[in-house]
Amino acid sequence: MDSIRIVSQYCERFDGSFWAEPANAISNFAFFMTAAGILWVLRYKGRRDLPVIGLSALIACVGVASFLFHTRPTPITGALDVLSITLFILAVFFVAIMRLFALGMAGTGLVTAGFLGFCLMISRILGPTMGISTIYAGPLLSLFAIATAIAPRNRKLAFHFVMTGLMFTLSVSFRIMDQPVCSWFPIGTHFMWHVLNAVVAYMLLRLVIHAQELRPFAPGHQT
């Protein structure tokens, strides 16, 4: 693998220089704002939620890795970008499932493994239509699946998962649109993928915090 080869896949990049993707690079600071915002929420609530603090750190890592990739797009920085996003998705899914359904470590681990397998299967099925964005189809569908599963017990929380899913749908749409709009919108739309993903991450972590506050999640309880 050529670790220094420039890998350009976004229409904003016009050459191999460091600042050839200014909008894509700078928009990653939205992830740091999300991490800081979640830490402020925890401080405001007077809570020391270690899993959420860890997830906030992962969000900051996503921002760092993505910034590196959009300033120096090589196979190595590209791999770091994908790895950071994958770790965050799996980690937030794990914590959310554990708190929402009280399955324990082993049960939640099995569900998370099934979720990963589902994501890989869906990405293969939808690859021809969604291109490289197909890897996000599984996480997107999981938000609506979780909403459906918890709706009988907590309609308000289910509604917020649906809203998070709709926000992520919009985010993925901007990611898909990046190349098609190049001819008339040179900077592309990938920077909006970053901004809206930071919003989605904030919404998800607020839901994870709220799920912990609701514990124990009584099977027959509705709100």
Tab-separated table of C-alpha atoms in Angstrom:
chain	number	residue	atom	x	y	z
A	1	MET	CA	0.000	0.000	0.000
A	2	ASP	CA	1.306	3.427	-0.906
A	3	SER	CA	0.755	5.349	2.337
A	4	ILE	CA	1.529	8.747	0.814
A	5	ARG	CA	-0.575	8.471	-2.334
A	6	ILE	CA	-3.259	11.182	-2.503
A	7	VAL	CA	-6.733	9.665	-2.534
A	8	SER	CA	-9.264	12.197	-3.787
A	9	GLN	CA	-12.952	11.283	-3.861
A	10	TYR	CA	-14.696	14.584	-3.140
A	11	CYS	CA	-15.454	17.273	-5.671
A	12	GLU	CA	-14.120	20.094	-3.492
A	13	ARG	CA	-10.516	18.852	-3.809
A	14	PHE	CA	-8.811	20.664	-6.699
A	15	ASP	CA	-5.210	19.509	-6.103
A	16	GLY	CA	-3.035	17.645	-3.619
A	17	SER	CA	-2.370	20.558	-1.260
A	18	PHE	CA	-3.210	20.597	2.464
A	19	TRP	CA	-6.073	23.116	2.213
A	20	ALA	CA	-7.556	21.827	-1.047
A	21	GLU	CA	-10.781	20.903	0.831
A	22	PRO	CA	-11.357	23.884	3.150
A	23	ALA	CA	-15.093	23.349	3.710
A	24	ASN	CA	-14.695	19.613	4.240
A	25	ALA	CA	-11.787	20.155	6.626
A	26	ILE	CA	-13.137	23.027	8.705
A	27	SER	CA	-16.620	21.506	9.038
A	28	ASN	CA	-15.068	18.754	11.185
A	29	PHE	CA	-14.923	21.203	14.066
A	30	ALA	CA	-18.646	20.504	14.460
A	31	PHE	CA	-17.642	17.166	16.036
A	32	PHE	CA	-15.601	18.952	18.693
A	33	MET	CA	-18.587	21.203	19.393
A	34	THR	CA	-20.738	18.100	19.874
A	35	ALA	CA	-18.231	16.555	22.290
A	36	ALA	CA	-17.983	19.797	24.263
A	37	GLY	CA	-21.771	20.198	24.262
A	38	ILE	CA	-22.335	16.712	25.681
A	39	LEU	CA	-19.738	17.253	28.394
A	40	TRP	CA	-21.491	20.510	29.289
A	41	VAL	CA	-24.835	18.656	29.523
A	42	LEU	CA	-23.297	16.113	31.907
A	43	ARG	CA	-21.814	18.871	34.025
A	44	TYR	CA	-25.129	20.739	34.080
A	45	LYS	CA	-26.912	17.573	35.226
A	46	GLY	CA	-24.205	16.918	37.794
A	47	ARG	CA	-23.509	13.475	36.383
A	48	ARG	CA	-20.316	11.528	35.839
A	49	ASP	CA	-21.453	9.224	33.039
A	50	LEU	CA	-18.267	7.417	32.026
A	51	PRO	CA	-19.725	5.623	28.949
A	52	VAL	CA	-21.027	8.924	27.574
A	53	ILE	CA	-17.731	10.647	28.330
A	54	GLY	CA	-16.028	7.865	26.379
A	55	LEU	CA	-18.455	8.296	23.476
A	56	SER	CA	-17.753	12.040	23.502
A	57	ALA	CA	-14.036	11.267	23.236
A	58	LEU	CA	-14.769	9.010	20.262
A	59	ILE	CA	-16.686	11.849	18.597
A	60	ALA	CA	-13.636	14.070	19.012
A	61	CYS	CA	-11.525	11.282	17.454
A	62	VAL	CA	-13.905	11.211	14.489
A	63	GLY	CA	-13.292	14.938	14.048
A	64	VAL	CA	-9.510	14.511	14.189
A	65	ALA	CA	-9.441	11.548	11.785
A	66	SER	CA	-11.784	13.202	9.303
A	67	PHE	CA	-9.814	16.454	9.425
A	68	LEU	CA	-6.617	14.535	8.660
A	69	PHE	CA	-8.268	12.720	5.769
A	70	HIS	CA	-9.632	15.909	4.209
A	71	THR	CA	-6.304	17.716	4.491
A	72	ARG	CA	-4.002	14.816	3.654
A	73	PRO	CA	-6.142	12.137	1.976
A	74	THR	CA	-3.997	8.996	1.912
A	75	PRO	CA	-4.880	5.325	2.403
A	76	ILE	CA	-3.707	5.575	6.020
A	77	THR	CA	-5.769	8.655	6.938
A	78	GLY	CA	-8.696	7.179	5.025
A	79	ALA	CA	-8.467	4.004	7.102
A	80	LEU	CA	-8.317	6.060	10.311
A	81	ASP	CA	-11.401	7.981	9.208
A	82	VAL	CA	-13.394	4.801	8.595
A	83	LEU	CA	-12.112	3.151	11.795
A	84	SER	CA	-13.072	6.092	14.025
A	85	ILE	CA	-16.601	6.254	12.597
A	86	THR	CA	-17.031	2.476	12.861
A	87	LEU	CA	-15.881	2.435	16.497
A	88	PHE	CA	-18.277	5.239	17.401
A	89	ILE	CA	-21.243	3.571	15.679
A	90	LEU	CA	-20.610	0.226	17.392
A	91	ALA	CA	-19.937	1.843	20.772
A	92	VAL	CA	-23.010	4.068	20.795
A	93	PHE	CA	-25.174	1.158	19.599
A	94	PHE	CA	-23.794	-1.029	22.405
A	95	VAL	CA	-24.435	1.557	25.124
A	96	ALA	CA	-27.895	2.444	23.797
A	97	ILE	CA	-29.023	-1.190	23.601
A	98	MET	CA	-27.702	-1.960	27.072
A	99	ARG	CA	-29.526	1.000	28.594
A	100	LEU	CA	-32.766	0.662	26.650
A	101	PHE	CA	-33.262	-3.083	26.984
A	102	ALA	CA	-31.154	-4.040	30.048
A	103	LEU	CA	-29.710	-7.126	28.323
A	104	GLY	CA	-26.452	-7.219	30.246
A	105	MET	CA	-22.949	-7.243	28.775
A	106	ALA	CA	-23.197	-10.661	27.106
A	107	GLY	CA	-26.649	-10.097	25.620
A	108	THR	CA	-25.772	-6.630	24.404
A	109	GLY	CA	-22.552	-7.976	22.886
A	110	LEU	CA	-24.495	-10.579	20.913
A	111	VAL	CA	-26.984	-7.978	19.674
A	112	THR	CA	-24.123	-5.684	18.662
A	113	ALA	CA	-22.433	-8.520	16.764
A	114	GLY	CA	-25.733	-9.176	14.988
A	115	PHE	CA	-26.009	-5.469	14.216
A	116	LEU	CA	-22.550	-5.496	12.630
A	117	GLY	CA	-23.474	-8.512	10.522
A	118	PHE	CA	-26.714	-6.818	9.476
A	119	CYS	CA	-24.818	-3.676	8.432
A	120	LEU	CA	-22.408	-5.695	6.301
A	121	MET	CA	-25.278	-7.594	4.648
A	122	ILE	CA	-27.273	-4.434	3.896
A	123	SER	CA	-24.196	-2.701	2.480
A	124	ARG	CA	-23.727	-5.542	-0.006
A	125	ILE	CA	-27.389	-5.467	-1.027
A	126	LEU	CA	-27.654	-1.688	-1.433
A	127	GLY	CA	-24.145	-1.101	-2.780
A	128	PRO	CA	-25.225	-0.652	-6.420
A	129	THR	CA	-27.687	2.118	-5.499
A	130	MET	CA	-25.942	3.980	-2.644
A	131	GLY	CA	-22.298	3.570	-3.636
A	132	ILE	CA	-19.756	4.095	-0.842
A	133	SER	CA	-22.495	5.562	1.377
A	134	THR	CA	-24.122	2.147	1.612
A	135	ILE	CA	-22.109	1.377	4.752
A	136	TYR	CA	-24.373	3.787	6.620
A	137	ALA	CA	-27.628	2.117	5.577
A	138	GLY	CA	-27.498	-0.364	8.459
A	139	PRO	CA	-26.978	2.255	11.199
A	140	LEU	CA	-29.718	4.375	9.624
A	141	LEU	CA	-32.239	1.531	9.589
A	142	SER	CA	-31.298	0.590	13.157
A	143	LEU	CA	-32.502	3.952	14.457
A	144	PHE	CA	-35.982	3.311	13.109
A	145	ALA	CA	-35.852	-0.303	14.341
A	146	ILE	CA	-35.026	0.850	17.870
A	147	ALA	CA	-37.835	3.407	17.707
A	148	THR	CA	-40.278	0.676	16.704
A	149	ALA	CA	-39.071	-1.639	19.492
A	150	ILE	CA	-39.423	0.921	22.295
A	151	ALA	CA	-42.578	2.652	21.035
A	152	PRO	CA	-44.990	0.425	23.044
A	153	ARG	CA	-43.155	1.359	26.249
A	154	ASN	CA	-42.051	4.931	25.662
A	155	ARG	CA	-43.614	6.790	22.757
A	156	LYS	CA	-41.760	10.036	23.477
A	157	LEU	CA	-38.341	8.380	23.394
A	158	ALA	CA	-39.336	6.467	20.250
A	159	PHE	CA	-40.323	9.755	18.607
A	160	HIS	CA	-36.887	11.208	19.323
A	161	PHE	CA	-35.215	8.155	17.789
A	162	VAL	CA	-37.351	8.662	14.686
A	163	MET	CA	-36.315	12.321	14.531
A	164	THR	CA	-32.675	11.283	14.896
A	165	GLY	CA	-33.184	8.793	12.075
A	166	LEU	CA	-34.675	11.468	9.849
A	167	MET	CA	-31.749	13.786	10.584
A	168	PHE	CA	-29.334	10.984	9.694
A	169	THR	CA	-31.299	10.357	6.486
A	170	LEU	CA	-30.753	13.996	5.521
A	171	SER	CA	-27.067	13.705	6.437
A	172	VAL	CA	-26.544	10.599	4.279
A	173	SER	CA	-28.407	12.331	1.435
A	174	PHE	CA	-25.876	15.169	1.460
A	175	ARG	CA	-23.061	12.610	1.377
A	176	ILE	CA	-24.567	10.898	-1.662
A	177	MET	CA	-25.164	14.230	-3.427
A	178	ASP	CA	-21.537	15.376	-3.251
A	179	GLN	CA	-20.339	14.098	-6.630
A	180	PRO	CA	-23.562	14.644	-8.622
A	181	VAL	CA	-23.653	18.394	-7.815
A	182	CYS	CA	-19.973	19.064	-8.635
A	183	SER	CA	-20.695	20.604	-12.024
A	184	TRP	CA	-22.749	23.477	-10.585
A	185	PHE	CA	-21.699	23.537	-6.891
A	186	PRO	CA	-17.891	23.141	-6.889
A	187	ILE	CA	-17.407	22.761	-3.129
A	188	GLY	CA	-19.847	19.862	-3.068
A	189	THR	CA	-22.090	18.866	-0.171
A	190	HIS	CA	-19.801	16.616	1.849
A	191	PHE	CA	-19.213	19.351	4.438
A	192	MET	CA	-22.926	19.163	5.288
A	193	TRP	CA	-22.457	15.451	5.989
A	194	HIS	CA	-19.988	16.462	8.703
A	195	VAL	CA	-22.177	19.166	10.194
A	196	LEU	CA	-25.344	17.065	10.255
A	197	ASN	CA	-23.484	14.010	11.538
A	198	ALA	CA	-22.302	16.100	14.470
A	199	VAL	CA	-25.946	17.019	15.112
A	200	VAL	CA	-26.958	13.348	14.863
A	201	ALA	CA	-24.214	12.375	17.319
A	202	TYR	CA	-25.419	15.040	19.755
A	203	MET	CA	-29.004	13.815	19.478
A	204	LEU	CA	-27.900	10.204	19.991
A	205	LEU	CA	-25.834	10.953	23.073
A	206	ARG	CA	-28.654	12.985	24.594
A	207	LEU	CA	-30.909	9.954	24.058
A	208	VAL	CA	-28.320	7.677	25.664
A	209	ILE	CA	-28.149	10.013	28.662
A	210	HIS	CA	-31.937	10.089	28.889
A	211	ALA	CA	-32.146	6.289	28.634
A	212	GLN	CA	-29.895	5.994	31.687
A	213	GLU	CA	-32.160	8.382	33.601
A	214	LEU	CA	-35.173	6.182	32.802
A	215	ARG	CA	-33.659	2.991	34.203
A	216	PRO	CA	-34.984	0.585	35.156
A	217	PHE	CA	-36.980	0.442	31.912
A	218	ALA	CA	-40.188	-1.228	33.124
A	219	PRO	CA	-41.618	-3.469	30.341
A	220	GLY	CA	-45.166	-2.346	30.945
A	221	HIS	CA	-44.441	1.326	31.431
A	222	GLN	CA	-45.621	3.911	28.925
A	223	THR	CA	-44.953	7.644	28.827
